[in-house]
């Protein structure tokens, strides 16, 4: 049973890694079909492995589902950017709920640092946003709340550290998107965005999955 589970895990991880590689090939060759097929597969692989057995894992699972929708919308057409933004907004809201269920601490220092970061980012982007000013502001507020709630977890066990790392990488990934789209073209932005994005989702996934593995090994 343990061997079968190990083979399953390794197979799904391999599929996820191969999907990432083929996605970058699709970016390099400008193949729309390859990008559409491979972009959501790493997160889908995470969903296959994840068992939503408690409140935290259920909300992380739901956030990953919304992320798959966002991936497809953003890849399909630039005209669907606002809808992709909404999908990821919903993903971040579910992550916020997940983290809030773990801890209701204020965590003032992370809050102040993230507020300062958000103010600077929005101040730089605002002149270029046009009619996207309000949607982008809302998105910035929500993703920074998500990162704050991840950082507000009191007991920094390895699962909490994974969550904090994932939230920070998500902020980094979306900051690259925003700057590349509205402020200045960033060289190799597509690769940087996806690498940080997949790393972020992997850490958020692992904040659940590492506990799931421990439970399965203990037989509970």
Coordinates of N, CA and C in Angstrom, one line a residue:
X1 N 0.8 -1.2 0.0 CA 0.0 0.0 0.0 C 0.9 1.3 0.0
X2 N 1.9 1.3 0.9 CA 2.8 2.4 1.0 C 3.6 2.6 -0.3
X3 N 4.0 1.4 -0.9 CA 4.7 1.4 -2.2 C 3.9 2.0 -3.3
X4 N 2.6 1.5 -3.4 CA 1.7 2.0 -4.4 C 1.4 3.5 -4.3
X5 N 1.3 4.0 -3.0 CA 1.1 5.4 -2.8 C 2.3 6.2 -3.2
X6 N 3.5 5.7 -2.9 CA 4.8 6.3 -3.3 C 4.9 6.4 -4.8
X7 N 4.5 5.3 -5.5 CA 4.6 5.3 -7.0 C 3.6 6.4 -7.5
X8 N 2.4 6.4 -7.0 CA 1.4 7.4 -7.4 C 1.9 8.8 -7.2
X9 N 2.5 9.1 -6.1 CA 3.0 10.4 -5.8 C 4.1 10.8 -6.8
X10 N 5.0 9.9 -7.0 CA 6.1 10.2 -7.9 C 5.6 10.4 -9.3
X11 N 4.6 9.6 -9.7 CA 4.1 9.7 -11.1 C 3.4 11.1 -11.3
X12 N 2.7 11.5 -10.3 CA 1.9 12.8 -10.4 C 2.9 14.0 -10.4
X13 N 3.9 13.9 -9.5 CA 5.0 14.9 -9.5 C 5.7 15.0 -10.8
X14 N 6.0 13.8 -11.4 CA 6.7 13.8 -12.7 C 5.8 14.5 -13.8
X15 N 4.5 14.2 -13.7 CA 3.6 14.8 -14.7 C 3.6 16.3 -14.5
X16 N 3.6 16.8 -13.3 CA 3.6 18.2 -13.0 C 4.9 18.9 -13.5
X17 N 6.0 18.2 -13.2 CA 7.3 18.8 -13.7 C 7.4 18.8 -15.2
X18 N 7.0 17.7 -15.8 CA 7.0 17.7 -17.3 C 6.1 18.7 -17.9
X19 N 5.0 18.9 -17.3 CA 4.0 20.0 -17.7 C 4.7 21.3 -17.7
X20 N 5.4 21.6 -16.6 CA 6.1 22.9 -16.5 C 7.1 23.0 -17.7
X21 N 7.9 22.0 -17.9 CA 8.9 22.0 -19.0 C 8.2 22.3 -20.3
X22 N 7.1 21.5 -20.6 CA 6.5 21.7 -21.9 C 5.8 23.0 -22.0
X23 N 5.3 23.6 -20.9 CA 4.7 24.9 -21.0 C 5.8 25.9 -21.4
X24 N 7.0 25.8 -20.9 CA 8.0 26.8 -21.3 C 8.5 26.6 -22.7
X25 N 8.4 25.3 -23.2 CA 8.6 25.1 -24.6 C 7.5 25.8 -25.4
X26 N 6.3 25.7 -24.9 CA 5.2 26.4 -25.6 C 5.4 27.9 -25.6
X27 N 5.9 28.4 -24.6 CA 6.2 29.9 -24.5 C 7.2 30.2 -25.5
X28 N 8.3 29.4 -25.5 CA 9.5 29.7 -26.4 C 9.1 29.5 -27.9
X29 N 8.2 28.5 -28.2 CA 7.8 28.3 -29.6 C 6.5 29.0 -30.0
X30 N 6.0 29.8 -29.0 CA 4.7 30.5 -29.2 C 3.6 29.6 -29.6
X31 N 3.5 28.4 -29.0 CA 2.4 27.5 -29.3 C 1.3 27.6 -28.3
X32 N 0.2 28.2 -28.8 CA -1.0 28.4 -27.9 C -1.5 27.1 -27.4
X33 N -1.7 26.1 -28.2 CA -2.2 24.8 -27.8 C -1.4 24.2 -26.7
X34 N -0.1 24.2 -26.8 CA 0.8 23.6 -25.8 C 0.6 24.3 -24.5
X35 N 0.6 25.7 -24.6 CA 0.5 26.5 -23.3 C -0.9 26.2 -22.6
X36 N -2.0 26.2 -23.4 CA -3.3 26.0 -22.8 C -3.4 24.6 -22.1
X37 N -2.8 23.6 -22.8 CA -2.9 22.2 -22.2 C -2.0 22.1 -21.0
X38 N -0.8 22.6 -21.0 CA 0.2 22.4 -19.9 C 0.1 23.3 -18.8
X39 N -0.4 24.6 -19.0 CA -0.3 25.6 -17.9 C -1.0 25.1 -16.6
X40 N -2.3 24.6 -16.7 CA -3.0 24.2 -15.5 C -2.6 22.9 -14.9
X41 N -1.8 22.1 -15.7 CA -1.6 20.7 -15.2 C -0.8 20.6 -13.9
X42 N 0.2 21.4 -13.6 CA 0.9 21.3 -12.3 C 0.0 21.5 -11.1
X43 N -0.9 22.5 -11.2 CA -1.9 22.7 -10.1 C -2.9 21.6 -10.1
X44 N -3.3 21.1 -11.2 CA -4.2 19.9 -11.3 C -3.6 18.7 -10.6
X45 N -2.3 18.5 -10.9 CA -1.6 17.4 -10.2 C -1.6 17.6 -8.7
X46 N -1.5 18.8 -8.2 CA -1.6 19.0 -6.8 C -3.0 18.7 -6.2
X47 N -4.0 19.0 -7.0 CA -5.4 18.7 -6.6 C -5.6 17.2 -6.5
X48 N -5.0 16.5 -7.4 CA -5.2 15.0 -7.4 C -4.6 14.4 -6.2
X49 N -3.5 14.9 -5.7 CA -2.8 14.4 -4.5 C -3.5 14.8 -3.2
X50 N -4.2 16.0 -3.2 CA -4.7 16.6 -2.0 C -6.0 16.0 -1.6
X51 N -6.1 15.7 -0.3 CA -7.4 15.2 0.3 C -7.9 16.3 1.2
X52 N -9.0 16.9 0.8 CA -9.6 18.0 1.6 C -10.4 17.4 2.8
X53 N -9.7 17.1 3.9 CA -10.3 16.4 5.0 C -10.6 17.3 6.2
X54 N -10.1 18.6 6.2 CA -10.5 19.5 7.3 C -10.7 20.9 6.7
X55 N -11.0 21.8 7.5 CA -11.3 23.2 7.0 C -10.2 23.8 6.3
X56 N -9.0 23.7 6.8 CA -7.8 24.3 6.2 C -7.6 23.7 4.8
X57 N -7.5 22.4 4.8 CA -7.2 21.7 3.5 C -8.4 21.9 2.5
X58 N -9.6 22.0 2.9 CA -10.7 22.3 2.0 C -10.6 23.7 1.3
X59 N -10.2 24.7 2.1 CA -10.1 26.0 1.6 C -8.9 26.1 0.6
X60 N -7.8 25.5 1.0 CA -6.6 25.5 0.1 C -6.9 24.7 -1.2
X61 N -7.6 23.6 -1.1 CA -8.1 22.9 -2.3 C -9.0 23.8 -3.2
X62 N -9.9 24.5 -2.6 CA -10.8 25.4 -3.3 C -10.0 26.5 -4.0
X63 N -9.0 27.1 -3.3 CA -8.1 28.1 -3.8 C -7.4 27.6 -5.0
X64 N -6.9 26.3 -5.0 CA -6.2 25.8 -6.1 C -7.1 25.6 -7.3
X65 N -8.4 25.2 -7.0 CA -9.4 25.1 -8.1 C -9.6 26.4 -8.8
X66 N -9.8 27.5 -8.0 CA -10.0 28.8 -8.6 C -8.7 29.2 -9.4
X67 N -7.6 28.8 -9.0 CA -6.3 29.1 -9.7 C -6.3 28.4 -11.0
X68 N -6.8 27.2 -11.1 CA -6.8 26.5 -12.4 C -7.7 27.3 -13.4
X69 N -8.8 27.8 -12.9 CA -9.7 28.6 -13.8 C -9.0 29.9 -14.2
X70 N -8.3 30.5 -13.2 CA -7.6 31.7 -13.6 C -6.5 31.5 -14.6
X71 N -5.8 30.4 -14.4 CA -4.7 30.0 -15.4 C -5.3 29.9 -16.8
X72 N -6.4 29.2 -16.9 CA -7.0 29.0 -18.3 C -7.5 30.3 -18.9
X73 N -8.1 31.2 -18.1 CA -8.6 32.4 -18.5 C -7.5 33.4 -19.0
X74 N -6.5 33.5 -18.2 CA -5.4 34.4 -18.5 C -4.6 33.9 -19.7
X75 N -4.5 32.6 -19.9 CA -3.7 32.1 -21.0 C -4.6 32.1 -22.3
X76 N -5.9 32.0 -22.2 CA -6.7 31.9 -23.4 C -6.7 33.2 -24.2
X77 N -6.9 34.4 -23.5 CA -6.9 35.6 -24.2 C -6.6 36.8 -23.2
X78 N -5.9 37.8 -23.7 CA -5.6 39.0 -22.9 C -6.9 39.7 -22.6
X79 N -7.9 39.6 -23.5 CA -9.2 40.3 -23.2 C -9.9 39.7 -22.0
X80 N -9.5 38.5 -21.5 CA -10.1 37.9 -20.3 C -9.3 38.2 -19.1
X81 N -8.4 39.2 -19.1 CA -7.6 39.5 -18.0 C -8.4 39.8 -16.7
X82 N -9.4 40.6 -16.8 CA -10.2 40.9 -15.7 C -10.9 39.7 -15.0
X83 N -11.3 38.8 -15.9 CA -12.0 37.5 -15.4 C -10.9 36.6 -14.7
X84 N -9.8 36.6 -15.3 CA -8.7 35.8 -14.7 C -8.3 36.4 -13.3
X85 N -8.3 37.8 -13.3 CA -8.1 38.5 -12.0 C -9.1 38.1 -11.0
X86 N -10.4 38.0 -11.4 CA -11.4 37.7 -10.4 C -11.2 36.3 -9.9
X87 N -10.9 35.3 -10.8 CA -10.6 33.9 -10.4 C -9.5 33.9 -9.3
X88 N -8.5 34.6 -9.6 CA -7.4 34.6 -8.6 C -7.7 35.3 -7.3
X89 N -8.6 36.4 -7.5 CA -9.1 37.1 -6.3 C -9.8 36.1 -5.4
X90 N -10.7 35.3 -6.0 CA -11.4 34.3 -5.2 C -10.5 33.3 -4.6
X91 N -9.4 32.9 -5.4 CA -8.5 32.0 -4.8 C -7.8 32.5 -3.5
X92 N -7.4 33.8 -3.6 CA -6.8 34.4 -2.5 C -7.7 34.6 -1.3
X93 N -9.0 34.8 -1.6 CA -10.0 34.9 -0.5 C -10.1 33.6 0.2
X94 N -10.1 32.5 -0.5 CA -10.2 31.2 0.1 C -9.0 30.9 0.9
X95 N -7.8 31.3 0.4 CA -6.6 31.2 1.2 C -6.6 32.0 2.5
X96 N -7.2 33.2 2.4 CA -7.3 34.0 3.6 C -8.2 33.3 4.7
X97 N -9.3 32.7 4.2 CA -10.2 32.0 5.2 C -9.4 30.8 5.8
X98 N -8.6 30.1 5.0 CA -7.8 29.0 5.5 C -6.9 29.4 6.5
X99 N -6.1 30.5 6.3 CA -5.1 31.0 7.3 C -5.8 31.6 8.5
X100 N -7.0 32.2 8.3 CA -7.7 32.8 9.4 C -8.2 31.7 10.4
X101 N -8.6 30.6 9.8 CA -9.0 29.5 10.6 C -7.9 28.9 11.5
X102 N -6.7 29.1 11.0 CA -5.5 28.6 11.8 C -5.1 29.6 12.9
X103 N -5.3 30.9 12.6 CA -4.9 31.9 13.6 C -5.6 33.2 13.4
X104 N -6.0 33.8 14.5 CA -6.6 35.1 14.4 C -5.7 36.2 15.0
X105 N -4.4 36.0 15.1 CA -3.5 36.9 15.6 C -3.4 38.2 14.7
X106 N -3.1 39.3 15.3 CA -3.0 40.6 14.6 C -1.7 40.6 13.7
X107 N -0.6 40.2 14.3 CA 0.7 40.2 13.6 C 0.9 41.6 13.0
X108 N 1.2 42.6 13.8 CA 1.3 44.0 13.4 C 2.4 44.2 12.5
X109 N 3.6 43.7 12.8 CA 4.8 44.0 12.0 C 4.6 43.5 10.5
X110 N 4.2 42.3 10.3 CA 3.9 41.9 8.9 C 2.9 42.7 8.2
X111 N 1.9 43.1 9.0 CA 0.8 44.0 8.4 C 1.4 45.3 8.0
X112 N 2.2 46.0 8.8 CA 2.8 47.3 8.5 C 3.7 47.2 7.3
X113 N 4.5 46.1 7.2 CA 5.4 45.9 6.1 C 4.7 45.7 4.8
X114 N 3.7 44.9 4.8 CA 2.9 44.6 3.6 C 2.1 45.8 3.2
X115 N 1.6 46.6 4.1 CA 0.9 47.8 3.8 C 1.8 48.8 3.1
X116 N 3.0 49.0 3.6 CA 4.0 49.9 3.0 C 4.3 49.4 1.6
X117 N 4.5 48.1 1.4 CA 4.8 47.5 0.1 C 3.7 47.8 -0.9
X118 N 2.5 47.6 -0.4 CA 1.3 47.8 -1.3 C 1.1 49.2 -1.7
X119 N 1.4 50.2 -0.8 CA 1.3 51.6 -1.1 C 2.3 52.0 -2.1
X120 N 3.5 51.5 -2.0 CA 4.6 51.8 -3.0 C 4.2 51.2 -4.3
X121 N 3.8 50.0 -4.4 CA 3.5 49.3 -5.6 C 2.4 50.1 -6.3
X122 N 1.3 50.4 -5.6 CA 0.2 51.1 -6.2 C 0.5 52.5 -6.7
X123 N 1.3 53.2 -5.9 CA 1.7 54.5 -6.3 C 2.5 54.5 -7.6
X124 N 3.4 53.5 -7.8 CA 4.1 53.4 -9.0 C 3.2 53.0 -10.2
X125 N 2.3 52.1 -10.0 CA 1.5 51.6 -11.1 C 0.3 52.6 -11.4
X126 N -0.2 53.3 -10.5 CA -1.4 54.1 -10.7 C -1.5 54.9 -12.0
X127 N -0.4 55.7 -12.3 CA -0.5 56.5 -13.5 C -0.8 55.7 -14.8
X128 N -0.4 54.4 -14.8 CA -0.6 53.6 -16.0 C -1.8 52.7 -16.0
X129 N -2.6 52.7 -14.9 CA -3.7 51.8 -14.8 C -4.9 52.1 -15.5
X130 N -5.2 53.4 -15.7 CA -6.5 53.8 -16.4 C -7.7 53.2 -15.7
X131 N -8.6 52.6 -16.5 CA -9.8 52.0 -15.9 C -9.6 50.7 -15.1
X132 N -8.4 50.3 -15.0 CA -8.0 49.1 -14.2 C -7.6 49.5 -12.8
X133 N -7.6 50.8 -12.5 CA -7.1 51.3 -11.2 C -7.8 50.7 -10.0
X134 N -9.2 50.6 -10.1 CA -9.9 50.1 -8.9 C -9.8 48.6 -8.8
X135 N -9.9 47.8 -10.0 CA -9.7 46.4 -9.8 C -8.3 46.0 -9.3
X136 N -7.3 46.7 -9.8 CA -5.9 46.4 -9.4 C -5.8 46.7 -7.9
X137 N -6.4 47.8 -7.4 CA -6.3 48.2 -6.0 C -6.9 47.1 -5.2
X138 N -8.1 46.7 -5.6 CA -8.8 45.6 -4.8 C -7.9 44.3 -4.7
X139 N -7.3 44.0 -5.9 CA -6.5 42.8 -6.0 C -5.3 42.9 -5.1
X140 N -4.6 44.1 -5.1 CA -3.5 44.3 -4.2 C -3.8 44.1 -2.8
X141 N -5.0 44.7 -2.4 CA -5.4 44.7 -1.0 C -5.6 43.2 -0.6
X142 N -6.3 42.5 -1.4 CA -6.7 41.1 -1.1 C -5.4 40.2 -1.0
X143 N -4.5 40.3 -2.0 CA -3.4 39.4 -2.0 C -2.4 39.7 -0.8
X144 N -2.4 41.0 -0.4 CA -1.6 41.4 0.7 C -2.2 40.9 2.0
X145 N -3.5 41.0 2.1 CA -4.2 40.4 3.3 C -3.9 38.9 3.4
X146 N -3.9 38.2 2.2 CA -3.6 36.8 2.2 C -2.2 36.5 2.7
X147 N -1.2 37.3 2.3 CA 0.1 37.1 2.8 C 0.2 37.5 4.3
X148 N -0.5 38.5 4.7 CA -0.5 38.9 6.1 C -1.1 37.8 7.0
X149 N -2.2 37.2 6.6 CA -2.8 36.1 7.4 C -1.9 34.9 7.4
X150 N -1.2 34.6 6.3 CA -0.2 33.5 6.3 C 0.9 33.8 7.4
X151 N 1.4 35.0 7.4 CA 2.4 35.4 8.3 C 1.9 35.5 9.8
X152 N 0.6 35.6 9.9 CA 0.0 35.8 11.3 C -0.1 34.5 12.0
X153 N 0.2 33.3 11.4 CA 0.1 32.1 12.1 C 1.1 32.0 13.3
X154 N 0.6 31.8 14.5 CA 1.4 31.9 15.6 C 2.5 30.9 15.8
X155 N 2.1 29.6 15.5 CA 3.1 28.5 15.7 C 3.7 28.2 14.4
X156 N 5.0 28.7 14.3 CA 5.7 28.5 13.0 C 6.3 27.1 12.9
X157 N 5.4 26.1 12.7 CA 5.8 24.8 12.4 C 6.1 24.8 10.9
X158 N 6.6 23.6 10.4 CA 7.0 23.6 9.0 C 5.8 23.9 8.0
X159 N 4.6 23.5 8.4 CA 3.4 23.7 7.5 C 3.2 25.2 7.4
X160 N 3.3 26.0 8.6 CA 3.1 27.4 8.5 C 4.2 28.1 7.7
X161 N 5.4 27.6 7.8 CA 6.5 28.2 7.1 C 6.3 28.0 5.6
X162 N 5.8 26.8 5.2 CA 5.4 26.6 3.8 C 4.4 27.6 3.3
X163 N 3.4 27.8 4.2 CA 2.3 28.8 3.8 C 2.8 30.2 3.6
X164 N 3.7 30.6 4.6 CA 4.3 32.0 4.5 C 5.1 32.1 3.2
X165 N 6.0 31.1 3.0 CA 6.8 31.1 1.7 C 5.9 31.2 0.5
X166 N 4.9 30.4 0.5 CA 4.0 30.4 -0.7 C 3.3 31.7 -0.9
X167 N 2.9 32.3 0.2 CA 2.2 33.6 0.1 C 3.1 34.7 -0.4
X168 N 4.4 34.7 0.1 CA 5.4 35.7 -0.4 C 5.7 35.6 -1.8
X169 N 5.9 34.3 -2.3 CA 6.1 34.1 -3.7 C 5.0 34.4 -4.6
X170 N 3.7 34.3 -4.1 CA 2.6 34.7 -4.8 C 2.6 36.2 -5.0
X171 N 2.9 36.9 -3.9 CA 3.0 38.4 -4.0 C 4.0 38.8 -5.1
X172 N 5.2 38.1 -5.0 CA 6.3 38.4 -6.0 C 5.8 38.1 -7.4
X173 N 5.2 37.0 -7.6 CA 4.7 36.6 -9.0 C 3.8 37.6 -9.5
X174 N 2.8 38.0 -8.7 CA 1.8 38.9 -9.2 C 2.3 40.3 -9.3
X175 N 3.3 40.7 -8.5 CA 4.0 42.0 -8.7 C 4.7 42.0 -10.1
X176 N 5.3 40.9 -10.4 CA 6.0 40.9 -11.8 C 5.0 41.0 -12.9
X177 N 3.8 40.4 -12.7 CA 2.7 40.5 -13.7 C 2.3 42.0 -13.8
X178 N 2.1 42.6 -12.7 CA 1.6 44.0 -12.7 C 2.6 44.9 -13.3
X179 N 3.8 44.8 -12.9 CA 4.9 45.7 -13.5 C 5.1 45.5 -15.0
X180 N 5.1 44.2 -15.4 CA 5.3 43.9 -16.8 C 4.1 44.4 -17.6
X181 N 2.9 44.3 -17.1 CA 1.7 44.7 -17.9 C 1.5 46.2 -17.9
X182 N 1.7 46.9 -16.8 CA 1.3 48.3 -16.7 C 2.5 49.3 -16.6
X183 N 3.7 48.8 -16.2 CA 4.7 49.8 -15.8 C 5.9 49.7 -16.8
X184 N 6.6 48.6 -16.9 CA 7.8 48.5 -17.8 C 7.9 47.0 -18.2
X185 N 8.3 46.8 -19.4 CA 8.4 45.4 -19.9 C 9.7 44.8 -19.2
X186 N 9.4 43.6 -18.6 CA 10.5 42.9 -17.9 C 11.0 41.7 -18.7
X187 N 12.3 41.7 -18.9 CA 12.9 40.6 -19.7 C 12.6 39.3 -19.1
X188 N 12.1 38.3 -19.9 CA 11.8 37.0 -19.5 C 10.7 36.9 -18.4
X189 N 9.8 37.9 -18.5 CA 8.8 38.0 -17.5 C 7.9 36.8 -17.4
X190 N 7.6 36.2 -18.5 CA 6.7 35.0 -18.6 C 7.3 33.9 -17.8
X191 N 8.6 33.6 -17.9 CA 9.3 32.6 -17.2 C 9.4 32.9 -15.7
X192 N 9.7 34.1 -15.4 CA 9.8 34.5 -14.0 C 8.4 34.4 -13.3
X193 N 7.4 34.8 -14.0 CA 6.0 34.8 -13.4 C 5.6 33.3 -13.1
X194 N 5.8 32.5 -14.1 CA 5.3 31.1 -13.9 C 6.2 30.3 -12.9
X195 N 7.5 30.6 -12.9 CA 8.3 29.9 -11.9 C 8.0 30.2 -10.5
X196 N 7.8 31.5 -10.2 CA 7.4 32.0 -8.9 C 6.0 31.6 -8.5
X197 N 5.1 31.6 -9.5 CA 3.7 31.2 -9.3 C 3.6 29.7 -8.9
X198 N 4.3 28.8 -9.7 CA 4.2 27.4 -9.4 C 4.9 27.1 -8.1
X199 N 6.0 27.8 -7.8 CA 6.7 27.6 -6.5 C 5.7 28.0 -5.4
X200 N 5.0 29.1 -5.6 CA 4.0 29.6 -4.6 C 2.9 28.6 -4.3
X201 N 2.3 28.1 -5.4 CA 1.3 27.1 -5.2 C 1.8 25.8 -4.6
X202 N 3.0 25.4 -5.0 CA 3.6 24.2 -4.5 C 3.7 24.3 -2.9
X203 N 4.2 25.4 -2.5 CA 4.4 25.6 -1.0 C 3.1 25.7 -0.3
X204 N 2.1 26.3 -0.9 CA 0.7 26.4 -0.3 C 0.1 25.0 -0.2
X205 N 0.3 24.2 -1.3 CA -0.1 22.8 -1.4 C 0.6 22.0 -0.3
X206 N 1.9 22.2 -0.2 CA 2.6 21.4 0.7 C 2.3 21.7 2.2
X207 N 1.8 22.9 2.4 CA 1.4 23.3 3.8 C 0.3 22.4 4.3
X208 N -0.4 21.8 3.3 CA -1.5 20.8 3.7 C -0.9 19.4 3.5
X209 N -0.2 19.2 2.4 CA 0.2 17.8 2.0 C 1.2 17.2 3.0
X210 N 2.1 18.0 3.6 CA 3.1 17.4 4.5 C 2.4 16.8 5.7
X211 N 1.3 17.5 6.2 CA 0.5 17.0 7.3 C -0.3 15.8 6.9
X212 N -0.8 15.8 5.6 CA -1.5 14.6 5.1 C -0.6 13.4 5.1
X213 N 0.6 13.6 4.6 CA 1.5 12.4 4.5 C 1.8 11.9 5.9
X214 N 2.0 12.8 6.9 CA 2.3 12.3 8.3 C 1.1 11.5 8.8
X215 N -0.1 12.0 8.5 CA -1.3 11.2 9.0 C -1.4 9.9 8.4
X216 N -1.1 9.8 7.1 CA -1.2 8.5 6.3 C -0.2 7.6 6.8
X217 N 1.0 8.1 7.2 CA 2.1 7.2 7.6 C 1.8 6.7 9.1
X218 N 1.1 7.5 9.8 CA 0.8 7.1 11.2 C -0.4 6.2 11.3
X219 N -1.2 6.1 10.1 CA -2.3 5.2 10.0 C -3.6 5.8 10.5
X220 N -3.6 7.2 10.8 CA -4.8 7.9 11.3 C -5.6 8.4 10.2

